[in-house]
Coordinates of C-alpha atoms and ligand atoms in Angstrom, one line a residue:
M1 CA 0.0 0.0 0.0
A2 CA 1.4 3.4 -0.9
K3 CA 2.3 5.5 2.1
Q4 CA -0.3 8.2 2.8
K5 CA 0.8 11.8 2.7
T6 CA 0.7 13.7 5.9
I7 CA 0.5 17.4 6.5
F8 CA 0.7 19.6 9.6
I9 CA -2.4 21.6 10.4
C10 CA -2.7 24.4 12.9
Q11 CA -5.3 23.5 15.5
D12 CA -6.2 27.1 16.0
C13 CA -6.5 28.6 12.6
G14 CA -6.3 25.7 10.2
Y15 CA -3.0 26.8 8.5
E16 CA -1.5 23.9 6.5
S17 CA 2.2 23.2 6.2
P18 CA 4.1 20.3 4.7
K19 CA 6.6 20.5 7.6
W20 CA 6.4 20.9 11.3
M21 CA 7.0 24.4 12.6
G22 CA 7.1 25.7 16.2
K23 CA 5.1 28.8 15.4
C24 CA 2.2 29.0 13.1
P25 CA 2.8 31.6 10.4
G26 CA -1.0 32.0 10.0
C27 CA -2.0 33.0 13.5
G28 CA 1.3 33.3 15.4
E29 CA 0.4 30.6 17.9
W30 CA 3.2 28.4 19.3
N31 CA 3.1 24.6 19.2
S32 CA -0.3 24.4 17.5
L33 CA 0.7 22.4 14.4
V34 CA -0.3 18.8 14.5
E35 CA 0.4 16.1 12.0
E36 CA -2.6 14.7 10.1
V37 CA -3.1 12.2 7.3
Q38 CA -4.0 14.1 4.2
Q39 CA -7.3 12.7 3.0
T40 CA -9.2 13.6 -0.1
Q41 CA -12.6 12.6 1.3
N42 CA -13.6 11.3 4.7
K43 CA -11.9 14.0 6.6
A44 CA -10.5 13.1 10.0
G45 CA -13.2 13.0 12.7
T46 CA -16.1 12.0 10.5
I47 CA -17.3 8.5 10.1
T48 CA -18.8 7.5 6.8
F49 CA -21.3 4.7 6.6
K50 CA -22.1 3.1 3.3
T51 CA -25.7 2.3 4.3
A52 CA -28.8 4.2 3.2
P53 CA -30.8 6.2 5.8
V54 CA -33.4 4.3 7.7
H55 CA -36.5 5.4 9.6
L56 CA -36.1 5.7 13.3
N57 CA -38.9 3.3 14.0
E58 CA -37.5 0.7 11.7
V59 CA -34.2 0.4 13.7
E60 CA -34.4 -2.8 15.7
V61 CA -32.7 -2.8 19.1
T62 CA -32.6 -6.2 20.8
R63 CA -31.6 -6.8 24.4
E64 CA -28.5 -8.6 23.2
E65 CA -27.1 -5.2 22.1
R66 CA -25.7 -5.0 25.7
L67 CA -23.2 -7.5 26.9
S68 CA -22.9 -8.0 30.6
T69 CA -19.4 -8.1 32.1
D70 CA -20.8 -9.9 35.2
L71 CA -19.0 -7.3 37.3
K72 CA -21.9 -5.4 38.8
E73 CA -19.8 -2.3 39.5
L74 CA -18.5 -2.1 36.0
D75 CA -21.9 -2.8 34.4
R76 CA -23.5 0.0 36.4
V77 CA -20.9 2.5 35.4
L78 CA -21.4 1.5 31.7
G79 CA -25.1 2.0 32.1
G80 CA -26.1 -1.6 32.2
G81 CA -23.4 -3.5 30.4
M82 CA -21.2 -3.0 27.3
V83 CA -22.9 -1.8 24.2
R84 CA -22.0 -3.5 21.0
G85 CA -20.3 -1.2 18.5
S86 CA -19.2 1.2 21.2
L87 CA -15.7 2.6 21.9
V88 CA -14.9 2.9 25.6
L89 CA -11.9 4.6 26.9
V90 CA -10.5 3.5 30.2
G91 CA -8.2 6.1 31.6
G92 CA -6.1 6.3 34.7
D93 CA -2.6 6.6 36.2
P94 CA -0.1 4.0 35.3
G95 CA -0.2 1.0 37.6
I96 CA -3.7 1.8 39.0
G97 CA -5.2 -1.5 37.6
K98 CA -6.6 -0.8 34.1
S99 CA -5.1 -3.9 32.5
T100 CA -6.1 -6.0 35.5
L101 CA -9.7 -4.9 35.3
L102 CA -9.9 -5.5 31.5
L103 CA -8.3 -8.9 31.7
Q104 CA -10.6 -9.8 34.6
I105 CA -13.8 -9.1 32.6
C106 CA -12.5 -11.5 29.9
E107 CA -13.3 -14.5 32.0
N108 CA -17.0 -13.6 32.3
I109 CA -17.4 -12.2 28.7
G110 CA -15.5 -15.3 27.4
R111 CA -18.4 -17.5 28.3
K112 CA -20.6 -15.9 25.7
A113 CA -18.4 -13.9 23.3
K114 CA -15.0 -13.9 21.6
I115 CA -12.4 -11.5 22.8
L116 CA -9.2 -10.1 21.2
Y117 CA -6.7 -8.5 23.6
A118 CA -4.0 -6.5 21.8
S119 CA -1.3 -5.3 24.1
G120 CA 1.5 -3.0 23.2
E121 CA 2.8 -3.0 26.8
E122 CA 3.2 -6.6 27.7
S123 CA 4.3 -9.7 25.8
V124 CA 1.8 -12.5 25.4
K125 CA 3.7 -14.5 28.0
Q126 CA 3.4 -11.7 30.5
I127 CA -0.3 -11.5 29.9
K128 CA -0.5 -15.2 30.4
I129 CA 1.3 -14.9 33.8
R130 CA -1.2 -12.2 34.9
A131 CA -4.1 -14.3 33.6
D132 CA -3.0 -17.3 35.6
R133 CA -2.8 -15.1 38.7
L134 CA -6.3 -13.9 38.1
A135 CA -7.5 -17.4 37.4
I136 CA -8.6 -16.7 33.8
T137 CA -9.0 -19.9 31.8
T138 CA -11.5 -18.9 29.1
P139 CA -10.8 -20.5 25.7
N140 CA -12.4 -17.5 23.9
L141 CA -9.6 -15.1 24.7
L142 CA -7.1 -14.4 21.9
L143 CA -3.9 -12.5 22.7
M144 CA -1.6 -10.5 20.5
A145 CA 1.3 -8.3 21.3
E146 CA 1.1 -5.7 18.5
T147 CA 1.3 -1.9 18.2
N148 CA 0.7 -1.4 14.5
I149 CA -2.9 -0.3 14.1
D150 CA -3.1 -1.8 10.6
A151 CA -2.1 -5.2 12.0
I152 CA -4.7 -4.9 14.8
V153 CA -7.4 -3.9 12.4
Q154 CA -6.5 -6.8 10.1
S155 CA -6.8 -9.3 13.0
I156 CA -10.1 -7.8 14.0
N157 CA -11.4 -8.2 10.4
D158 CA -10.1 -11.8 10.2
L159 CA -11.2 -13.0 13.6
K160 CA -14.4 -11.0 14.0
P161 CA -14.3 -10.9 17.8
D162 CA -17.2 -9.5 19.8
V163 CA -15.0 -7.5 22.2
V164 CA -11.6 -6.0 21.5
I165 CA -9.2 -4.6 24.1
V166 CA -6.4 -2.3 23.0
D167 CA -3.9 -1.7 25.8
S168 CA -2.8 1.1 25.5
I169 CA -3.7 3.7 22.9
Q170 CA -0.4 5.5 23.6
T171 CA 1.6 2.5 22.3
V172 CA -0.4 2.0 19.1
F173 CA 0.8 3.7 15.9
K174 CA -0.2 4.3 12.4
P175 CA 2.8 3.7 10.1
D176 CA 1.7 6.5 7.7
L177 CA 2.3 9.2 10.3
T178 CA 5.9 10.2 11.0
S179 CA 5.2 11.2 14.6
A180 CA 6.0 8.9 17.5
P181 CA 3.4 6.7 19.2
G182 CA 1.7 8.5 22.0
S183 CA 1.8 11.9 20.1
V184 CA -1.5 13.8 19.6
S185 CA -1.6 12.9 15.9
Q186 CA -1.0 9.2 16.5
V187 CA -3.5 8.9 19.3
R188 CA -6.1 10.8 17.4
E189 CA -5.7 8.9 14.1
T190 CA -5.6 5.5 15.7
T191 CA -8.7 6.3 17.8
I192 CA -10.6 7.5 14.7
H193 CA -9.7 4.2 13.0
L194 CA -10.9 2.1 15.9
M195 CA -14.1 4.2 16.2
R196 CA -15.0 3.6 12.6
L197 CA -14.2 -0.1 13.0
A198 CA -16.3 -0.4 16.1
K199 CA -19.4 1.2 14.4
E200 CA -19.0 -0.7 11.2
S201 CA -18.3 -4.2 12.6
N202 CA -20.6 -3.8 15.7
T203 CA -17.6 -4.7 18.0
A204 CA -17.3 -3.3 21.5
I205 CA -13.8 -1.9 21.8
F206 CA -12.1 -0.9 25.0
I207 CA -9.0 1.3 24.8
V208 CA -6.7 2.0 27.6
G209 CA -5.3 5.5 28.0
H210 CA -2.7 6.6 30.5
V211 CA -3.1 9.9 32.2
T212 CA -0.2 12.3 31.7
K213 CA 1.5 14.3 34.4
E214 CA -0.9 17.2 33.8
G215 CA -3.8 14.9 34.7
T216 CA -5.3 14.7 31.2
L217 CA -5.7 11.7 28.9
A218 CA -3.0 11.5 26.2
G219 CA -2.0 15.1 26.5
P220 CA -4.9 17.2 25.3
R221 CA -8.4 15.8 25.8
V222 CA -8.5 14.9 22.1
L223 CA -9.7 11.5 22.8
E224 CA -12.6 12.3 25.1
H225 CA -15.0 13.7 22.5
M226 CA -14.3 11.1 20.0
V227 CA -15.2 8.0 22.0
D228 CA -18.6 6.9 23.3
C229 CA -17.7 6.4 27.0
V230 CA -14.8 7.7 29.1
L231 CA -14.2 5.9 32.3
Y232 CA -11.6 7.0 34.8
F233 CA -10.0 4.5 37.1
E234 CA -8.8 6.4 40.2
G235 CA -7.4 5.7 43.6
E236 CA -4.4 6.2 45.8
R237 CA -1.7 3.9 44.6
H238 CA -0.7 2.8 48.1
Q239 CA -4.3 2.2 49.2
S240 CA -6.3 -0.7 47.9
Y241 CA -9.5 1.1 46.9
R242 CA -10.1 1.9 43.3
I243 CA -13.0 4.0 42.0
L244 CA -14.3 3.7 38.5
R245 CA -16.0 6.8 37.4
A246 CA -17.8 7.6 34.1
V247 CA -17.0 11.1 32.9
K248 CA -18.8 10.7 29.6
N249 CA -21.3 8.0 28.6
R250 CA -23.5 8.1 25.5
F251 CA -25.5 5.1 26.8
G252 CA -26.0 5.9 30.4
S253 CA -25.6 8.2 33.4
T254 CA -22.3 9.7 34.2
N255 CA -23.1 9.9 37.9
E256 CA -22.4 6.3 38.7
I257 CA -19.3 5.0 40.3
G258 CA -18.0 1.5 40.7
I259 CA -15.8 0.7 43.7
F260 CA -13.2 -2.1 43.7
E261 CA -10.6 -3.3 46.1
M262 CA -7.2 -4.4 44.7
R263 CA -6.3 -7.7 46.3
D264 CA -3.5 -10.2 45.6
K265 CA -5.8 -12.1 43.2
G266 CA -7.0 -9.0 41.3
L267 CA -9.9 -6.6 41.7
V268 CA -12.8 -7.4 44.0
E269 CA -16.1 -5.6 43.9
V270 CA -17.1 -3.6 47.0
D271 CA -20.8 -4.1 47.7
N272 CA -21.0 -1.8 50.7
P273 CA -18.7 1.2 50.2
S274 CA -19.8 3.1 53.3
L275 CA -18.7 0.2 55.5
M276 CA -15.3 0.2 53.7
F277 CA -14.8 4.0 53.9
L278 CA -15.7 4.1 57.6
S279 CA -13.6 1.0 58.7
G280 CA -10.7 1.8 61.0
R281 CA -12.1 5.1 62.0
P282 CA -10.6 6.7 65.1
I283 CA -13.2 6.9 67.9
N284 CA -13.4 9.8 70.4
V285 CA -11.1 12.2 68.7
S286 CA -11.6 15.7 67.5
G287 CA -11.5 16.8 63.9
S288 CA -13.4 13.8 62.4
C289 CA -17.0 13.8 61.1
V290 CA -19.1 11.5 58.9
V291 CA -20.7 12.9 55.8
C292 CA -22.9 11.4 53.1
T293 CA -22.4 11.9 49.5
L294 CA -24.6 10.6 46.7
E295 CA -22.6 8.8 44.1
G296 CA -25.1 8.4 41.3
T297 CA -28.0 6.5 42.8
R298 CA -26.0 5.3 45.8
P299 CA -25.5 7.1 49.1
V300 CA -22.0 6.7 50.3
L301 CA -20.8 7.6 53.8
A302 CA -17.3 8.9 54.2
E303 CA -15.2 10.3 56.9
V304 CA -13.9 13.9 56.7
Q305 CA -10.9 14.8 58.9
A306 CA -9.6 18.2 59.7
L307 CA -6.5 19.4 61.5
V308 CA -6.3 23.0 62.5
S309 CA -3.1 24.1 64.2
P310 CA -1.5 27.5 64.8
T311 CA 0.6 28.6 61.9
G312 CA 4.4 28.8 62.2
F313 CA 4.8 31.3 59.4
G314 CA 3.1 34.5 58.5
I315 CA 0.7 33.1 55.9
P316 CA -1.5 30.2 57.1
R317 CA -1.5 27.1 54.9
R318 CA -4.7 25.5 53.8
M319 CA -4.7 22.1 52.1
S320 CA -7.5 19.8 51.1
T321 CA -7.6 16.3 49.6
G322 CA -10.9 15.0 48.3
I323 CA -12.8 18.3 48.5
D324 CA -12.5 21.5 46.4
Y325 CA -10.0 23.9 47.9
N326 CA -12.2 26.9 47.2
R327 CA -15.1 25.3 49.1
I328 CA -12.8 24.9 52.1
S329 CA -11.8 28.6 52.0
L330 CA -15.5 29.6 51.8
L331 CA -16.5 27.4 54.7
M332 CA -13.6 28.7 56.8
A333 CA -14.7 32.3 56.1
V334 CA -18.2 31.4 57.2
L335 CA -16.8 30.0 60.5
E336 CA -14.7 33.1 61.0
K337 CA -17.4 35.6 60.3
K338 CA -20.7 33.9 61.3
V339 CA -19.6 31.6 64.1
G340 CA -16.8 33.7 65.5
L341 CA -13.9 31.3 65.3
H342 CA -10.7 33.1 64.7
L343 CA -9.0 30.9 62.2
Q344 CA -6.9 33.5 60.5
N345 CA -3.7 32.5 62.3
H346 CA -4.2 28.8 61.8
D347 CA -3.2 26.2 59.2
A348 CA -5.9 23.9 58.1
Y349 CA -5.6 20.5 56.5
I350 CA -8.7 18.7 55.3
N351 CA -8.8 15.1 54.1
V352 CA -11.5 12.7 52.9
I353 CA -10.5 9.2 53.9
G354 CA -10.3 6.4 51.3
G355 CA -9.4 8.4 48.3
I356 CA -13.0 9.3 47.5
R357 CA -13.7 12.8 46.1
I358 CA -16.7 14.7 47.4
E359 CA -18.2 17.3 45.1
E360 CA -21.6 17.7 46.6
P361 CA -22.4 20.7 48.8
A362 CA -24.4 18.3 51.0
A363 CA -21.1 17.6 52.8
D364 CA -20.6 21.2 53.8
L365 CA -22.0 20.8 57.3
G366 CA -19.8 17.9 58.0
V367 CA -16.7 19.6 56.7
I368 CA -17.4 22.8 58.6
T369 CA -18.0 20.8 61.8
A370 CA -14.8 18.8 61.4
I371 CA -12.9 22.1 61.1
A372 CA -14.6 23.6 64.2
S373 CA -14.1 20.3 66.1
S374 CA -10.4 20.4 65.5
F375 CA -10.1 24.1 66.3
K376 CA -12.1 24.0 69.5
N377 CA -11.0 20.4 70.3
F378 CA -14.4 18.9 70.9
Q379 CA -15.5 15.5 69.7
V380 CA -18.4 14.6 67.4
S381 CA -20.0 11.3 68.3
P382 CA -18.8 8.6 65.8
H383 CA -22.5 7.7 65.3
T384 CA -23.6 11.1 64.1
L385 CA -24.1 11.9 60.5
L386 CA -24.1 15.5 59.3
I387 CA -26.0 16.5 56.2
G388 CA -26.5 20.0 54.7
E389 CA -25.3 22.7 52.4
V390 CA -23.9 25.8 54.1
G391 CA -24.7 29.2 52.7
L392 CA -22.6 32.4 53.0
T393 CA -24.8 33.7 55.9
G394 CA -24.1 30.6 57.9
E395 CA -27.5 29.1 57.2
V396 CA -27.9 25.3 56.6
R397 CA -29.8 24.8 53.4
A398 CA -31.9 21.8 52.2
V399 CA -30.3 19.1 50.1
N400 CA -31.9 16.5 47.8
Q401 CA -32.6 12.9 48.6
V402 CA -32.2 13.2 52.3
D403 CA -34.2 10.1 53.0
K404 CA -31.7 7.9 51.1
R405 CA -28.8 9.3 53.1
V406 CA -30.6 9.0 56.4
N407 CA -31.5 5.4 55.5
E408 CA -27.9 4.5 54.8
A409 CA -26.9 5.9 58.1
F410 CA -29.6 3.9 59.8
K411 CA -28.4 0.7 58.1
L412 CA -24.9 1.3 59.4
G413 CA -26.1 1.8 63.0
F414 CA -25.9 5.5 63.3
N415 CA -28.1 7.0 66.0
V416 CA -28.1 10.8 65.3
C417 CA -28.6 12.6 61.9
I418 CA -28.2 16.3 61.9
V419 CA -30.0 17.6 58.8
P420 CA -31.3 20.9 57.4
S421 CA -34.6 21.9 59.2
E422 CA -36.2 22.2 55.9
N423 CA -35.5 18.6 55.2
A424 CA -36.3 17.4 58.7
K425 CA -40.0 18.2 58.3
N426 CA -40.4 15.6 55.6
L427 CA -38.5 12.8 57.4
K428 CA -40.2 10.2 59.5
Q429 CA -38.4 9.5 62.8
E430 CA -37.0 6.0 63.3
K431 CA -37.0 4.4 66.8
D432 CA -33.2 4.1 67.0
L433 CA -32.2 7.1 64.9
K434 CA -32.8 10.6 66.1
V435 CA -33.2 13.1 63.2
I436 CA -32.4 16.7 64.3
G437 CA -33.2 19.6 62.0
V438 CA -31.0 22.7 62.2
K439 CA -31.2 26.1 60.6
S440 CA -27.7 27.4 61.0
V441 CA -24.1 26.2 61.5
S442 CA -24.1 27.7 65.1
E443 CA -27.3 25.7 65.9
A444 CA -25.7 22.6 64.5
L445 CA -22.6 23.1 66.7
E446 CA -24.8 23.7 69.8
V447 CA -26.7 20.4 69.0
I448 CA -23.4 18.5 68.8
A449 CA -22.2 20.1 72.1
R450 CA -25.5 18.9 73.7
N451 CA -25.3 15.4 72.3
I452 CA -21.8 14.6 73.5
Ligands
LIG1 P1 -2.1 -2.8 36.1 O1 -3.4 -3.4 35.8 O2 -0.9 -3.4 35.4 O3 -2.1 -1.3 35.9 P2 -2.3 -0.4 34.6 O4 -2.7 -1.3 33.5 O5 -3.4 0.6 35.0 O6 -1.0 0.3 34.4 O7 -2.0 -2.9 37.7 C1 -0.8 -3.2 38.2 C2 -0.9 -3.0 39.7 O8 -1.8 -3.8 40.3 C3 0.5 -3.4 40.3 O9 0.9 -2.4 41.1 C4 0.2 -4.7 41.0 C5 -1.3 -4.7 41.3 N1 -1.9 -6.0 41.3 C6 -2.4 -6.5 42.5 O10 -2.2 -6.0 43.5 N2 -3.0 -7.7 42.4 C7 -3.2 -8.4 41.3 O11 -3.7 -9.5 41.3 C8 -2.7 -7.8 40.0 C9 -2.8 -8.5 38.7 C10 -2.1 -6.6 40.1
LIG2 MG1 -1.4 -1.7 31.9

């Protein structure tokens, strides 16, 4: 096959050049020229189908369009199983467990479908060693150690597998392009190729993408808008929990998360995340509170810890892990102005245990209480859950789906729930669980002082 011609195109103004240049002569932008295959028709980014248009109500969708991975956590994140003909990107830091997860689903999928695993990172022998460790014995799994996209596509066309795993997209290359594997042009061109193939052959394709130092997938986020689903596999490397999060899903909700634990025999699903996040909690100490965050449809209880100590330097340090830094600054300002705690000469460190990230404002009341608890050195009962959004005037505002959160606390043996008074009206009191409605942060702190 004749080598395809490539050109360099400025991503900002569209200037075309046969050679790479640091500065675009068209718009003056630096580093904006990216190599692309010169195509007469079928411009990069568009998928051409050779079929005629059909009526919407003539399109038949059968239940088999979704393939279950038999991992409940993964199926939920995918919106109810893998969709045939979809391209799913699994991103995450190196060594977090992406290859392990994808190899593990092969055992279950292998019972009903044919899988091709193309790896550019490990040899076939190394994959076999890992598969042995994960007890994968399915006869329907085909392995290939290949990085040339044309060879991978050829194998897919010959073998017609139902599921393809490409590990990782940064190692795959298209020989027509002169740039190195992992560069923007290579990653984009190979992904477009796989996307077209997935749609045309109705194959579900998983591609693995490493996150770069800047925290984005494959440099710029070029991949994210091309694929059907983007899943991020996150977690602290030295902790065993792993969270699978959908950031984009054309076939389901992006609110769902899947929680796994990395053990010596691979990833194990975690059915009760709250229990896991609260295990090993220090009892009777200041600066620790339990909050509830809704992860998709599931309420998850998590421990928030705060450490407030006098600052040694002129400017106090504020650090947060698992919660937005700006939110912490806002809550500390509320404590300062509305509750009268003089925090301006104190460092504050906030941490959510277990590597979980809380984005919901419903955790505000718990976070603010943890800070106050550390500062004033009082304890919050380990069986108290705090729910509520905190406003700038120090008021505690209503949050959604309080009943679900309270129920979760009840299931885990909590005996007090401090909730916004607006929500408390609609909650029925349980025998073993006291629900206390509060209107402001000061009132919440008083209630806690009374309950100790
Ligand atoms: P891996 O799937 O290779 O990561 P990625 O593909 O995201 O780069 O995961 C490797 C890590 O997982 C490695 O640190 C070892 C650990 N691990 C286990 O703890 N138990 C296991 O059974 C396996 C296979 C890996
Ligand atoms: Mg890997």
